[in-house]
Short mmCIF file of C-alpha atoms in Angstrom, two decimals:
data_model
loop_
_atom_site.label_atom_id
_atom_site.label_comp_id
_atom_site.label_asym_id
_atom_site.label_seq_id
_atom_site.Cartn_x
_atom_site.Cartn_y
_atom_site.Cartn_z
CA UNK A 226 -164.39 -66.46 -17.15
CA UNK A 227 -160.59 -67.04 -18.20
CA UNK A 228 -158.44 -64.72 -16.30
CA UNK A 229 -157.01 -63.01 -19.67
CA UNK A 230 -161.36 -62.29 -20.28
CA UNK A 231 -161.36 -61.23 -16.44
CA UNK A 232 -158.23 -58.74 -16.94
CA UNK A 233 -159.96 -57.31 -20.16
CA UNK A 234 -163.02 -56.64 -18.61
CA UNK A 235 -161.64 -55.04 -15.68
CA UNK A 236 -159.37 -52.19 -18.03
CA UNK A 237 -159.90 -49.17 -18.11
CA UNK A 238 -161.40 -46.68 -20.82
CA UNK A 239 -160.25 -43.24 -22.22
CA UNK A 240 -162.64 -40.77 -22.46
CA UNK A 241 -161.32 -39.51 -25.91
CA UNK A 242 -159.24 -41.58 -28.12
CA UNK A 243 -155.42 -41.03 -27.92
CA UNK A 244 -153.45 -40.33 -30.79
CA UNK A 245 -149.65 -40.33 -30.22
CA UNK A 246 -147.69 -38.66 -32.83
CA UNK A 247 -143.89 -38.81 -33.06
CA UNK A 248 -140.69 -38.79 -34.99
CA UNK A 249 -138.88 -41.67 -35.36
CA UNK A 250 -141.12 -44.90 -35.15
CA UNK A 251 -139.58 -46.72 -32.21
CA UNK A 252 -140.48 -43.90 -30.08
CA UNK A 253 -144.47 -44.70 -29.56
CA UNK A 254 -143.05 -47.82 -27.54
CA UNK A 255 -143.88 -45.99 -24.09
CA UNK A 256 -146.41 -44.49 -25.02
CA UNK A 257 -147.84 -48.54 -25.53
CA UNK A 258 -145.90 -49.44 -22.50
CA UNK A 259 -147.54 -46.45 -20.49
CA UNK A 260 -151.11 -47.12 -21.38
CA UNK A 261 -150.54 -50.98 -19.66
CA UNK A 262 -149.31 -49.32 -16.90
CA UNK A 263 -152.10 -47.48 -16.50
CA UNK A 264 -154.61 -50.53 -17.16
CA UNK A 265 -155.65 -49.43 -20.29
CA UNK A 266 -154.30 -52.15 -22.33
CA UNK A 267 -153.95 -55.87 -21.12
CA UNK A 268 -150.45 -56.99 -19.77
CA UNK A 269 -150.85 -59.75 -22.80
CA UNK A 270 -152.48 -60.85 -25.72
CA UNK A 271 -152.53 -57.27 -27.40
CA UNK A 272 -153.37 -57.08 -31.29
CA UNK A 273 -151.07 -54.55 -32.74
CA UNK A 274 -152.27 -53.39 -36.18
CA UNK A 275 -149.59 -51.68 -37.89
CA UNK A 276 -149.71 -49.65 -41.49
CA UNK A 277 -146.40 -49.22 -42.69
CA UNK A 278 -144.03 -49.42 -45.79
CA UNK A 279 -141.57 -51.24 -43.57
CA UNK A 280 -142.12 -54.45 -40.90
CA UNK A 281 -139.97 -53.12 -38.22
CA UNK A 282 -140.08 -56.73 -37.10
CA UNK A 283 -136.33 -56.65 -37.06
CA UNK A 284 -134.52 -57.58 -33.44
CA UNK A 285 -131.47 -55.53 -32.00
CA UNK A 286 -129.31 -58.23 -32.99
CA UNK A 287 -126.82 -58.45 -30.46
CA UNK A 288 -128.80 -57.20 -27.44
CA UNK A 289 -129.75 -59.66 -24.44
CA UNK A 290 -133.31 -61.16 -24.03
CA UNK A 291 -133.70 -60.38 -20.85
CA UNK A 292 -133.15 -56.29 -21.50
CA UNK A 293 -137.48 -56.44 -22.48
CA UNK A 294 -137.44 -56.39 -18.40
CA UNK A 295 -135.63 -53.47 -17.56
CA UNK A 296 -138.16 -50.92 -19.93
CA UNK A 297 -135.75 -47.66 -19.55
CA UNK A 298 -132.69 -49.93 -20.97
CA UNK A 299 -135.03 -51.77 -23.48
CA UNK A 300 -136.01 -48.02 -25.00
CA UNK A 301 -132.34 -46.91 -25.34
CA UNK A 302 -131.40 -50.27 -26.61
CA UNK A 303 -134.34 -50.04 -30.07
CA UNK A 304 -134.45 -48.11 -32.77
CA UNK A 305 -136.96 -47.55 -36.04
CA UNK A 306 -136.36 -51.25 -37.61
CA UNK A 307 -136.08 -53.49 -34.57
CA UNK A 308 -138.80 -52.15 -31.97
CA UNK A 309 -141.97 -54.81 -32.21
CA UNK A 310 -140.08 -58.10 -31.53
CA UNK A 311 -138.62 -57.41 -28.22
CA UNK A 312 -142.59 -56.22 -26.53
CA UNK A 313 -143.27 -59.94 -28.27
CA UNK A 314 -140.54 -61.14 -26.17
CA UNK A 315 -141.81 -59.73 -23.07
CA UNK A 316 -145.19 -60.93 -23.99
CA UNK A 317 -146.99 -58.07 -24.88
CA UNK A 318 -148.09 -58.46 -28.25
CA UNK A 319 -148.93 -61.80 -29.62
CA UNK A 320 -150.75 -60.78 -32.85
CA UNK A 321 -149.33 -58.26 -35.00
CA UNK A 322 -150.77 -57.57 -38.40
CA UNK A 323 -148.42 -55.72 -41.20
CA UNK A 324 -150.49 -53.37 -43.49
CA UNK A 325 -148.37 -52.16 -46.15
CA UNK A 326 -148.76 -50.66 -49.79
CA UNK A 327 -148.20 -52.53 -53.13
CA UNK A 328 -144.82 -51.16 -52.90
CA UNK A 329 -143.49 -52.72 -50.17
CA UNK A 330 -143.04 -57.11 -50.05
CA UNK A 331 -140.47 -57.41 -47.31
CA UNK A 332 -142.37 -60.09 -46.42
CA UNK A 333 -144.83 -63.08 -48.40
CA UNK A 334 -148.40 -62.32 -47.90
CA UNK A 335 -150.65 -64.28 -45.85
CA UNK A 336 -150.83 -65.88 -42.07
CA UNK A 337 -147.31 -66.93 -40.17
CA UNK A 338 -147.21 -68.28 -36.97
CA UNK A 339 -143.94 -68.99 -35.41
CA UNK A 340 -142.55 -68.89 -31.95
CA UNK A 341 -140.26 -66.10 -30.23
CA UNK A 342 -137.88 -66.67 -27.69
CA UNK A 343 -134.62 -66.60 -26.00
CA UNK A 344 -131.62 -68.40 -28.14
CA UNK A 345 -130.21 -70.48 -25.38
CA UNK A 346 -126.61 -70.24 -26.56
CA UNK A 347 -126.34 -66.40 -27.09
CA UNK A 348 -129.38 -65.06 -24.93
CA UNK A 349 -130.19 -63.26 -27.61
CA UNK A 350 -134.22 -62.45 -28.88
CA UNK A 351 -134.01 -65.06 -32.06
CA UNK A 352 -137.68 -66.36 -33.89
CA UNK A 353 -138.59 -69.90 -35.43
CA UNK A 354 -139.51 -68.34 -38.50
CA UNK A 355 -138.10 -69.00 -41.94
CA UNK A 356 -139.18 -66.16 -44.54
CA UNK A 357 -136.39 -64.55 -45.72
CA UNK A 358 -136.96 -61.52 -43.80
CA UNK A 359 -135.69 -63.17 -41.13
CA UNK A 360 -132.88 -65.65 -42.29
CA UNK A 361 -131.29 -62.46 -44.01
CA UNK A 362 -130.30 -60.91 -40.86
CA UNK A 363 -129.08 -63.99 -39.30
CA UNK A 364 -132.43 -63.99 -36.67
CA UNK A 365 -133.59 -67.86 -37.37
CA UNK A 366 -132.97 -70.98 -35.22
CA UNK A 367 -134.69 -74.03 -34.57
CA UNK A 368 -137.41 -74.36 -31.81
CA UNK A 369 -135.16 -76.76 -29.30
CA UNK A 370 -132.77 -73.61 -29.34
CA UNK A 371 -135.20 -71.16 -27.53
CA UNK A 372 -136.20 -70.93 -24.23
CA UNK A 373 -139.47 -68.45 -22.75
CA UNK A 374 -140.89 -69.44 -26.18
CA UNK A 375 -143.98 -67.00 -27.20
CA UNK A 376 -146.14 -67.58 -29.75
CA UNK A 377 -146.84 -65.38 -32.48
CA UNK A 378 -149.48 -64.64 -35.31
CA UNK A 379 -148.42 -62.32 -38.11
CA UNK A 380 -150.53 -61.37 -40.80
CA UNK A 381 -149.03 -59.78 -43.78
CA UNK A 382 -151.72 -57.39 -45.75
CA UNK A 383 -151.28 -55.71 -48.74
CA UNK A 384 -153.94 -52.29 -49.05
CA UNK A 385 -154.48 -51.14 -52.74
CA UNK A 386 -155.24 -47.51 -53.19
CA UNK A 387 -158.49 -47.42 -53.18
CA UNK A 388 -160.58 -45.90 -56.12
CA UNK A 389 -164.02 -45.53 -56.04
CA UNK A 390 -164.15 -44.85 -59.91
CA UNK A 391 -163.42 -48.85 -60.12
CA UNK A 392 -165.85 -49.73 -57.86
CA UNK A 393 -168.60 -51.19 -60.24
CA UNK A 394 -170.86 -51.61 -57.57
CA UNK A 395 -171.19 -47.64 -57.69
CA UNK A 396 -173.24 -46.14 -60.85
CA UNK A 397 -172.73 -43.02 -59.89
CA UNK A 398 -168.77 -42.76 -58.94
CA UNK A 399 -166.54 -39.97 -58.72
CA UNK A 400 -163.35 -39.78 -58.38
CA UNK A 401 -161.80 -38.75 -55.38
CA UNK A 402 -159.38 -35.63 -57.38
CA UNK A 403 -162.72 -34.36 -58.11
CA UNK A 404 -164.25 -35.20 -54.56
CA UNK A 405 -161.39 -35.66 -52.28
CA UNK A 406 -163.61 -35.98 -49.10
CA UNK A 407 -166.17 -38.80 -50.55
CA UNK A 408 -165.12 -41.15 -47.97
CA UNK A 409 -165.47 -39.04 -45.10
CA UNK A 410 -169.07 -37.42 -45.71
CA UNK A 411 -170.48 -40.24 -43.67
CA UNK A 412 -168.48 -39.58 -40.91
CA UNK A 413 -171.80 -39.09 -38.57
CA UNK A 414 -173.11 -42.67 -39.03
CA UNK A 415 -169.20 -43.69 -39.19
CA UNK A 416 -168.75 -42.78 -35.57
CA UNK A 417 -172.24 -43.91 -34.02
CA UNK A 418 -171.11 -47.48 -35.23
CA UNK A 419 -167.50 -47.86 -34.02
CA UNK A 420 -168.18 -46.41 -30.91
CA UNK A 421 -171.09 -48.21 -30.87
CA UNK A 422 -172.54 -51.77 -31.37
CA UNK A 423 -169.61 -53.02 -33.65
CA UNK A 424 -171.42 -56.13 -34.71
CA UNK A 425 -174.82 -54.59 -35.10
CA UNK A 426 -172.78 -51.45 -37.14
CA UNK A 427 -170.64 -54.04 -39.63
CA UNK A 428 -173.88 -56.24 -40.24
CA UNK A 429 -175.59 -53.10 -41.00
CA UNK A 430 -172.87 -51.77 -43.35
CA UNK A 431 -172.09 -53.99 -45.86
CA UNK A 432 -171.22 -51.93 -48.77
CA UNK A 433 -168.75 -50.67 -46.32
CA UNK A 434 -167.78 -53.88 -46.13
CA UNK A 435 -167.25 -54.78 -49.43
CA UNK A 436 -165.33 -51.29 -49.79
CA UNK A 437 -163.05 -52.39 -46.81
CA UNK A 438 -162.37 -55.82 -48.67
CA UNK A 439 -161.46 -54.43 -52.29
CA UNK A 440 -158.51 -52.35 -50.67
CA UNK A 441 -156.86 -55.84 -49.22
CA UNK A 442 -154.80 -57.24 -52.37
CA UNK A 443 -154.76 -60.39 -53.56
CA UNK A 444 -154.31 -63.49 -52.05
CA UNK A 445 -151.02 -65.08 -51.38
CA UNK A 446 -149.38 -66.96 -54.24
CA UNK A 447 -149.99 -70.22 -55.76
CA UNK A 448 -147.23 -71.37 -53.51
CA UNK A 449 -148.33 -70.74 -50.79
CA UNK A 450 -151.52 -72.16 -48.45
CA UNK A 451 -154.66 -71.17 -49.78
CA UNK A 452 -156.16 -70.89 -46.30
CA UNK A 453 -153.55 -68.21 -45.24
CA UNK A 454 -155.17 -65.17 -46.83
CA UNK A 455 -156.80 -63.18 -44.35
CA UNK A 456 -160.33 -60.99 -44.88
CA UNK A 457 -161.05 -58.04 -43.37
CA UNK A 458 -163.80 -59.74 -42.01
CA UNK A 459 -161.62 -62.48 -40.18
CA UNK A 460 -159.37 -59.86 -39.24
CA UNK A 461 -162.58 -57.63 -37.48
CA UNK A 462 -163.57 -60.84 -35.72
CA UNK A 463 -160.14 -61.35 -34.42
CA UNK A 464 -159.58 -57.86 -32.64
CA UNK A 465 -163.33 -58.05 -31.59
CA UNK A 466 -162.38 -61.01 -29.40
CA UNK A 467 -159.11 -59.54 -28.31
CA UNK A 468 -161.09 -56.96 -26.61
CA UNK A 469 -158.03 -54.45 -27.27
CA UNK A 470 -155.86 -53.12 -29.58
CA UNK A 471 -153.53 -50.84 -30.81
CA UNK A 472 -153.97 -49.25 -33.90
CA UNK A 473 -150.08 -48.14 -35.72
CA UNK A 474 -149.62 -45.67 -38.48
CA UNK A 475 -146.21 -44.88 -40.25
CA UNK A 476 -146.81 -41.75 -42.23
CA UNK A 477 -144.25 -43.66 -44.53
CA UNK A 478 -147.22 -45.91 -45.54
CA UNK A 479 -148.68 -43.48 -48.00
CA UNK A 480 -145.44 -41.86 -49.56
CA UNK A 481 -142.05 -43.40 -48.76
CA UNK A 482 -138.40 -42.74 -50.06
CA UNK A 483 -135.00 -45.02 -49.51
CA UNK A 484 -132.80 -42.11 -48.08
CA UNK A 485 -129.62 -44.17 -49.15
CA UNK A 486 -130.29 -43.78 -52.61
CA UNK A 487 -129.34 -40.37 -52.25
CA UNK A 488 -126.44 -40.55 -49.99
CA UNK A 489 -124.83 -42.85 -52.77
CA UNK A 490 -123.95 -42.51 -56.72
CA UNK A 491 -125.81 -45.41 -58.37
CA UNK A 492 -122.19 -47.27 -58.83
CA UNK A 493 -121.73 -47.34 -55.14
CA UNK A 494 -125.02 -48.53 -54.51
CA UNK A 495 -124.91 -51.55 -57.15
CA UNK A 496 -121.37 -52.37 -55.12
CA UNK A 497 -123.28 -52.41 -51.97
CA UNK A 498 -125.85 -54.77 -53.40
CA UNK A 499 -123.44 -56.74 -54.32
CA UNK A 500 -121.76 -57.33 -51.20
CA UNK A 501 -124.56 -57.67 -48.87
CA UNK A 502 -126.88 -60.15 -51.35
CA UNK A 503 -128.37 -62.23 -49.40
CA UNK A 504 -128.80 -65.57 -51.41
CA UNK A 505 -132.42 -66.89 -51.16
CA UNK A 506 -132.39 -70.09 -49.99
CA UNK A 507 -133.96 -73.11 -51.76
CA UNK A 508 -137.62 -74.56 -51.00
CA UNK A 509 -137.97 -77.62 -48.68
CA UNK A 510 -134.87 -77.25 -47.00
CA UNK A 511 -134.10 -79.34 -43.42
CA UNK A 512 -133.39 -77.13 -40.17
CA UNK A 513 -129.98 -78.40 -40.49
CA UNK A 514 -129.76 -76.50 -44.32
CA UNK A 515 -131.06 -73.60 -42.81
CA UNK A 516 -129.46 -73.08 -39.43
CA UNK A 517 -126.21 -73.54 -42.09
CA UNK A 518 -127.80 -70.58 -44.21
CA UNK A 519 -127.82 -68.61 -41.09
CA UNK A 520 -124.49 -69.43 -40.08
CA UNK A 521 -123.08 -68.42 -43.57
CA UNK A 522 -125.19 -64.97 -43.71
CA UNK A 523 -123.65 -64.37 -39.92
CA UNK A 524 -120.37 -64.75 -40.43
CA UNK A 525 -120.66 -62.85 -44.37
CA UNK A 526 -122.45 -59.59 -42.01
CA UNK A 527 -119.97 -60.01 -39.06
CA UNK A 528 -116.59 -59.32 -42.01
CA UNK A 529 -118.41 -56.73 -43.22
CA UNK A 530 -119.44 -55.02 -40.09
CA UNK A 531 -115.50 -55.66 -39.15
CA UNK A 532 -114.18 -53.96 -42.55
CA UNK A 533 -116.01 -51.08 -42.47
CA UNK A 534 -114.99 -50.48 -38.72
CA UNK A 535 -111.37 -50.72 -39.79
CA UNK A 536 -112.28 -48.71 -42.30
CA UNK A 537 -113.09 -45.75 -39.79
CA UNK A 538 -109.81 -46.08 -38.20
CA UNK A 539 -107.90 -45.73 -41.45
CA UNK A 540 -109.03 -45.90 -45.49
CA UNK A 541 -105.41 -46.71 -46.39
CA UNK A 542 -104.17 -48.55 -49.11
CA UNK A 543 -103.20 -51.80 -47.59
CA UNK A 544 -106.26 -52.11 -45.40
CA UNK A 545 -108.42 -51.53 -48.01
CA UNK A 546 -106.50 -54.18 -50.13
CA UNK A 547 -106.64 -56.15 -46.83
CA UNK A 548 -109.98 -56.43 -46.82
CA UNK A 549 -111.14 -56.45 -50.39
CA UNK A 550 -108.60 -59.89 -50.38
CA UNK A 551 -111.42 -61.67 -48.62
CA UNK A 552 -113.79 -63.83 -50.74
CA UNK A 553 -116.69 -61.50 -51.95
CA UNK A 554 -115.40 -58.43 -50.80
CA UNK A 555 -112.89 -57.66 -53.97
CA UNK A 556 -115.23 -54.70 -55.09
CA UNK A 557 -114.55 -53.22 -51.69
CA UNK A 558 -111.64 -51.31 -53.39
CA UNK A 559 -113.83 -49.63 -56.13
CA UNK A 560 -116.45 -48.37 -53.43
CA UNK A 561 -114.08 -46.95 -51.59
CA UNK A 562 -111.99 -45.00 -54.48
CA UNK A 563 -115.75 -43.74 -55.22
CA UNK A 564 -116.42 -42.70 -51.99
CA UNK A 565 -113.00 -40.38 -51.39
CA UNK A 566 -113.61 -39.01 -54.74
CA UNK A 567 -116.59 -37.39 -53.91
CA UNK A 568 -115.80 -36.80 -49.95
CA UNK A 569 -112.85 -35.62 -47.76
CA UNK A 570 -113.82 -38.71 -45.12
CA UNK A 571 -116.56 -41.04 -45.73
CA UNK A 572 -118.50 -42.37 -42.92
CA UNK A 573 -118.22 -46.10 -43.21
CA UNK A 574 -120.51 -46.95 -40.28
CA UNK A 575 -123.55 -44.94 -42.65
CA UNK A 576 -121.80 -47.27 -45.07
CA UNK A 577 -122.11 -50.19 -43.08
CA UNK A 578 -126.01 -49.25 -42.18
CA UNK A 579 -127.13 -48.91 -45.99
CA UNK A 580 -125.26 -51.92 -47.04
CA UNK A 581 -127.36 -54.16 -44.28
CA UNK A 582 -130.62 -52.97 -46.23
CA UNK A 583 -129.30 -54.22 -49.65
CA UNK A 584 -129.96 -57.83 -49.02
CA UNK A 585 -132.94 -59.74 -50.97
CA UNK A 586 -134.51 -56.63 -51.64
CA UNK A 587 -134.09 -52.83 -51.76
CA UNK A 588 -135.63 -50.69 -49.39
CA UNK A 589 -139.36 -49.73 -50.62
CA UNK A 590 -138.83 -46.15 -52.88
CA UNK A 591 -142.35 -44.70 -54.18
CA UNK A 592 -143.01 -40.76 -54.06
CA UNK A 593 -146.76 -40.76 -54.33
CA UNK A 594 -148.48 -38.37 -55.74
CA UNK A 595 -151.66 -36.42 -54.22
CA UNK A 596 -153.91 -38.56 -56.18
CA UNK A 597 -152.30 -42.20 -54.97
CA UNK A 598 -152.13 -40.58 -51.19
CA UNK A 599 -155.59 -39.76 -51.81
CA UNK A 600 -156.29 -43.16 -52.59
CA UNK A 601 -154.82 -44.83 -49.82
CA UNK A 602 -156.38 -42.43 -47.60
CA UNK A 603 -159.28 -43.68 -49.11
CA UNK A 604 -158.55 -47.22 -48.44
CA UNK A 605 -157.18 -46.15 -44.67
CA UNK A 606 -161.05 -45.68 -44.23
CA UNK A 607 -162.79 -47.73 -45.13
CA UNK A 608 -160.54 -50.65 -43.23
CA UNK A 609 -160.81 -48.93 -40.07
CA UNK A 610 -164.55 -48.69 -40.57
CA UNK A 611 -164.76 -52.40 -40.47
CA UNK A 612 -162.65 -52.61 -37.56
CA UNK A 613 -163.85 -52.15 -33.67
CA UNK A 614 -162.25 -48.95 -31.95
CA UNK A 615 -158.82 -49.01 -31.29
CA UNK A 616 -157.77 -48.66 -27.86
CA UNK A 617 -155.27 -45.70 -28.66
CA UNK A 618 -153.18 -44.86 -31.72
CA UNK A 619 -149.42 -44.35 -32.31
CA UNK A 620 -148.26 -42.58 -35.55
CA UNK A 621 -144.78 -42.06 -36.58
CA UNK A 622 -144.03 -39.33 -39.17
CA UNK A 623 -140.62 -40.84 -39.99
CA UNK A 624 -139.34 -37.72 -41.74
CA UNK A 625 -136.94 -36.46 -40.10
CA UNK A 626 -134.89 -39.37 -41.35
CA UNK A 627 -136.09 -39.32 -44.92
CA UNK A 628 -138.62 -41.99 -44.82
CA UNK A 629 -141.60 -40.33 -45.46
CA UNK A 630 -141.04 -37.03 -47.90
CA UNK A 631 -140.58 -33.84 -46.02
CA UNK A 632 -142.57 -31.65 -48.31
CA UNK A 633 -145.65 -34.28 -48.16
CA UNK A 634 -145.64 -35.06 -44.33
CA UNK A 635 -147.48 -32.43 -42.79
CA UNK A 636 -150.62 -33.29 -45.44
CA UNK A 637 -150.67 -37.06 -45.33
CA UNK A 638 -150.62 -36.62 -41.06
CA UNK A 639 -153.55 -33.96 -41.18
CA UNK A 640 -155.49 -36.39 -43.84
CA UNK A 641 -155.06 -38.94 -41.46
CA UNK A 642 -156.14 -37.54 -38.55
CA UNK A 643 -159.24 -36.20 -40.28
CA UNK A 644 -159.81 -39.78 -41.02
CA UNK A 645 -159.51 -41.07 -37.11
CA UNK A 646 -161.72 -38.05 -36.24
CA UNK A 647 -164.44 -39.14 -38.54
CA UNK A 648 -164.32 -42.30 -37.59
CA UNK A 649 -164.03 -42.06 -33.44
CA UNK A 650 -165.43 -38.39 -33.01
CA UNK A 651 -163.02 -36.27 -30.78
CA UNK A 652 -159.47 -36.81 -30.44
CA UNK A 653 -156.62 -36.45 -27.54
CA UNK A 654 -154.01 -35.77 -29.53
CA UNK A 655 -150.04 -36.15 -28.09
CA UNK A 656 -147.83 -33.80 -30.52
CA UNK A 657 -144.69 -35.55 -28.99
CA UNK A 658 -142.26 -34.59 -31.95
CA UNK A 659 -143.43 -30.93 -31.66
CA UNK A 660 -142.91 -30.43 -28.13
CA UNK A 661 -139.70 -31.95 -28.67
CA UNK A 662 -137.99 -29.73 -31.13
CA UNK A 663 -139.81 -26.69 -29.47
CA UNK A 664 -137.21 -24.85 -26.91
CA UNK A 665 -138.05 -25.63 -23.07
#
C-alpha cells in the first residue's frame, strides 16, 4: 500500500455530512484547512469540485509563496478571486474541476495540466499554464522559472440546465415548472446508493447516468484535443480513486450579476474596456513570445494600477493630463470628467478593481429566472448522483457583494440544500454568514 492509500485509509469519517455556508467565497478556506487538521481530509492529493460562474483560480499577485505556510497570514492575504491556487501551492489540492453555466467561458473547456510553483525571481505563486485566463493577469512563466513545482489537473465543465421535457428517452416528461421536485422524488434510493456501494449504485443506475451526462455541454472545440473532454463517468472514476473530496458550491452558479455594471454609466464602462483589453495572443507562439506577452500585460496593469493611485491623491487637471499622455491611456481624461459629473469624489481604487475584470472578457452577467434555476438545480442532481459522497461541502452565497442576486439567494441556497439532503440523508449544517452578522 502507497503511503498516500495508507493516509486515506487511516482518515477519519463524519457522522453527518458538513455543509459550510458563508459569505464571501474565500472564506470556506478554513473550514477545508480545518477538516485536514482534524484528519478528515488527506494532507494531499484532494479533488476539489467546484460549481461556480467564476474560476477563482486567480493568485494574490504580489504576495510571497511561502505565505501558504503561515495559514492565519495566508487567510488575510486571499480574497473571492484568488483563493484555490495558493492551497495548490501548499499542496493541498492537485485536481480541481471548474463546473460552471453556459454563461460563464473564463476558461476553454476540456483537461489542462500544468505545473504550479514558486517564480524564482519574484517568489511569487506563478503557473506554467498558457490559457488566457492566466497570461491576462500577468501569472505565466516558463517551467525552468519555478521552483517547489506541483502538478495540477484542471478540468473545465460546462452544466446545461437540465430539462427533462428534452429528454427523449422519457415518454412521459414533465416539465419541471409544472413538477418542480421531479428530480428529488427518488431521494430514498438516491441516498442508499451514495452512501452506499458507489460502484454497485452507478452500475445500477444508468438512466441516472445518462441524465448526469446530458447536463455536461459539449465537447471542447475543433481546436482543441479531442481526448480532453471529460465524462461524468471519467470524472466519478477519478474522485472514486481519490478516496476524498470536497464538493464547492457558489450560489453565483445558478443566477449571477457583474456588480460593476451598475456602479458605472455604460460610457465609462466601454472606456474601461478599452484600457484594460487584454490582446489575445496568437496560436503556436514560443515561451520566449509569451513570457514577452506577459511582460507587456505587466507593465500595461502596473501604469494603470499607478494612475489610478495618483488619482486618489488628487483628480487635478494636470495629473489627469499627466497620465492620459501615456500611450493607451488618452481616454483616461473622458472617464474621469464622467466620473466627477456624476460624484463629488470617485473612488479610483473601485475604479482600478473593475477595470482589472475588463480584460478578454466581461465578467459573466445572467439573472436567471425561476425556471433556468430550476433547471440547473435539476442538473446539480443528477451530477452529484453519479458522483461518490463528498467528504464535506463549502457553499458561498456571494451576495453580499452582488454576485449572486439578493432577492434570489435565500431560494437557490434552500433548493440546494434540499438537493444535498436528498442525496446524503441528514445534514450538519455551519450557518457561518448568519452567526456572523448576528450581534454577539
Amino acid at each position: 500500500m502507497s503511503a498516500a492509500a495508507g493516509e486515506r485509509a487511516r482518515l477519519r469519517r463524519y457522522p453527518e455530512l458538513p455543509v459550510w455556508v458563508v459569505e464571501d467565497h474565500h472564506e470556506v478556506l478554513p473550514f477545508i484547512y480545518r477538516a485536514i487538521g482534524s484528519k478528515h481530509l488527506p494532507v494531499s492529493n484532494i479533488s476539489f469540485v467546484h460549481f461556480d460562474s467564476h474560476p477563482d483560480l486567480l493568485i494574490p499577485v504580489n504576495m510571497p509563496a511561502d505565505t501558504v505556510f503561515d495559514k492565519e497570514t495566508l487567510f488575510g492575504e486571499l480574497s473571492i478571486e484568488n483563493w484555490i491556487m495558493p492551497a495548490v501551492y501548499a499542496g493541498h489540492f492537485s485536481h480541481v474541476v471548474w463546473l460552471h453555466p453556459t454563461w460563464a467561458q473564463q476558461i476553454r473547456e476540456g483537461k489542462h495540466h500544468f505545473l504550479v510553483g514558486k517564480d524564482v525571481s519574484t517568489t511569487t505563486i506563478r503557473v506554467t499554464s498558457t490559457d488566457h485566463y492566466f497570461l491576462s493577469d500577468g501569472l505565466y512563466v516558463t517551467e525552468d522559472q519555478l521552483e517547489n513545482q506541483k502538478p495540477l489537473q484542471l478540468d473545465v465543465i460546462m452544466v446545461k440546465p437540465y430539462k427533462l421535457c428534452n429528454n427523449q428517452e422519457e415518454n412521459d416528461a414533465v416539465s419541471s415548472a409544472k413538477k418542480p421536485k421531479l428530480a428529488l422524488e427518488d431521494a430514498e434510493n438516491t441516498a442508499s446508493t451514495n452512501c452506499g456501494s458507489y460502484s454497485e449504485g452507478l452500475e445500477k443506475d444508468t438512466v441516472a447516468q445518462r441524465r448526469g451526462q446530458t447536463c455536461l455541454g459539449p465537447s471542447p472545440s475543433e481546436s482543441q484535443d479531442p481526448q480532453a473532454a471529460v465524462s461524468i463517468g471519467e470524472m466519478a472514476e477519478t474522485l472514486k480513486k481519490g478516496g476524498a473530496f470536497v464538493l464547492d458550491i457558489d450560489l453565483d452558479f445558478f443566477s449571477v450579476k457583474n456588480p460593476f455594471k451598475e456602479m458605472f454609466t455604460q460610457e465609462e464602462y466601454k472606456i474601461l474596456q478599452e484600457l484594460y483589453q487584454f490582446k489575445k495572443p496568437g496560436i503556436n507562439l514560443t515561451e520566449e513570445d509569451l513570457v514577452d506577452c506577459v511582460d507587456t500585460r505587466i507593465h500595461q496593469l502596473e501604469d494603470l494600477e499607478a494612475a489610478f493611485a495618483d488619482l486618489c491623491d488628487g483628480d487635478d487637471e494636470e495629473t489627469v493630463q499627466k497620465w492620459a499622455s501615456n500611450s493607451g491611456m488618452e481616454s483616461l481624461v473622458p472617464l474621469v470628467q464622467s466620473l466627477k459629473k456624476r460624484m463629488e469624489a470617485p473612488d479610483y481604487e473601485m475604479v482600478h478593481q473593475a477595470g482589472l475584470t475588463c480584460d478578454y472578457s466581461e465578467l459573466p452577467h445572467h439573472i436567471s429566472t425561476e425556471q433556468e434555476i430550476e433547471d440547473l438545480i435539476q442538473s446539480l442532481y443528477y451530477l452529484l448522483k453519479n458522483l461518490p459522497k463528498p467528504t464535506l461541502v463549502t457553499m458561498a452565497r456571494s451576495s453580499m457583494d452582488d454576485y449572486c442576486p439578493s432577492e434570489q439567494v435565500d431560494t437557490i441556497q434552500e433548493k440546494v440544500l434540499n438537493v444535498l439532503r436528498s442525496l446524503y440523508g441528514t445534514l450538519d449544517i455551519h450557518l457561518v454568514y448568519s452567526a456572523e452578522s448576528s450581534p454577539s
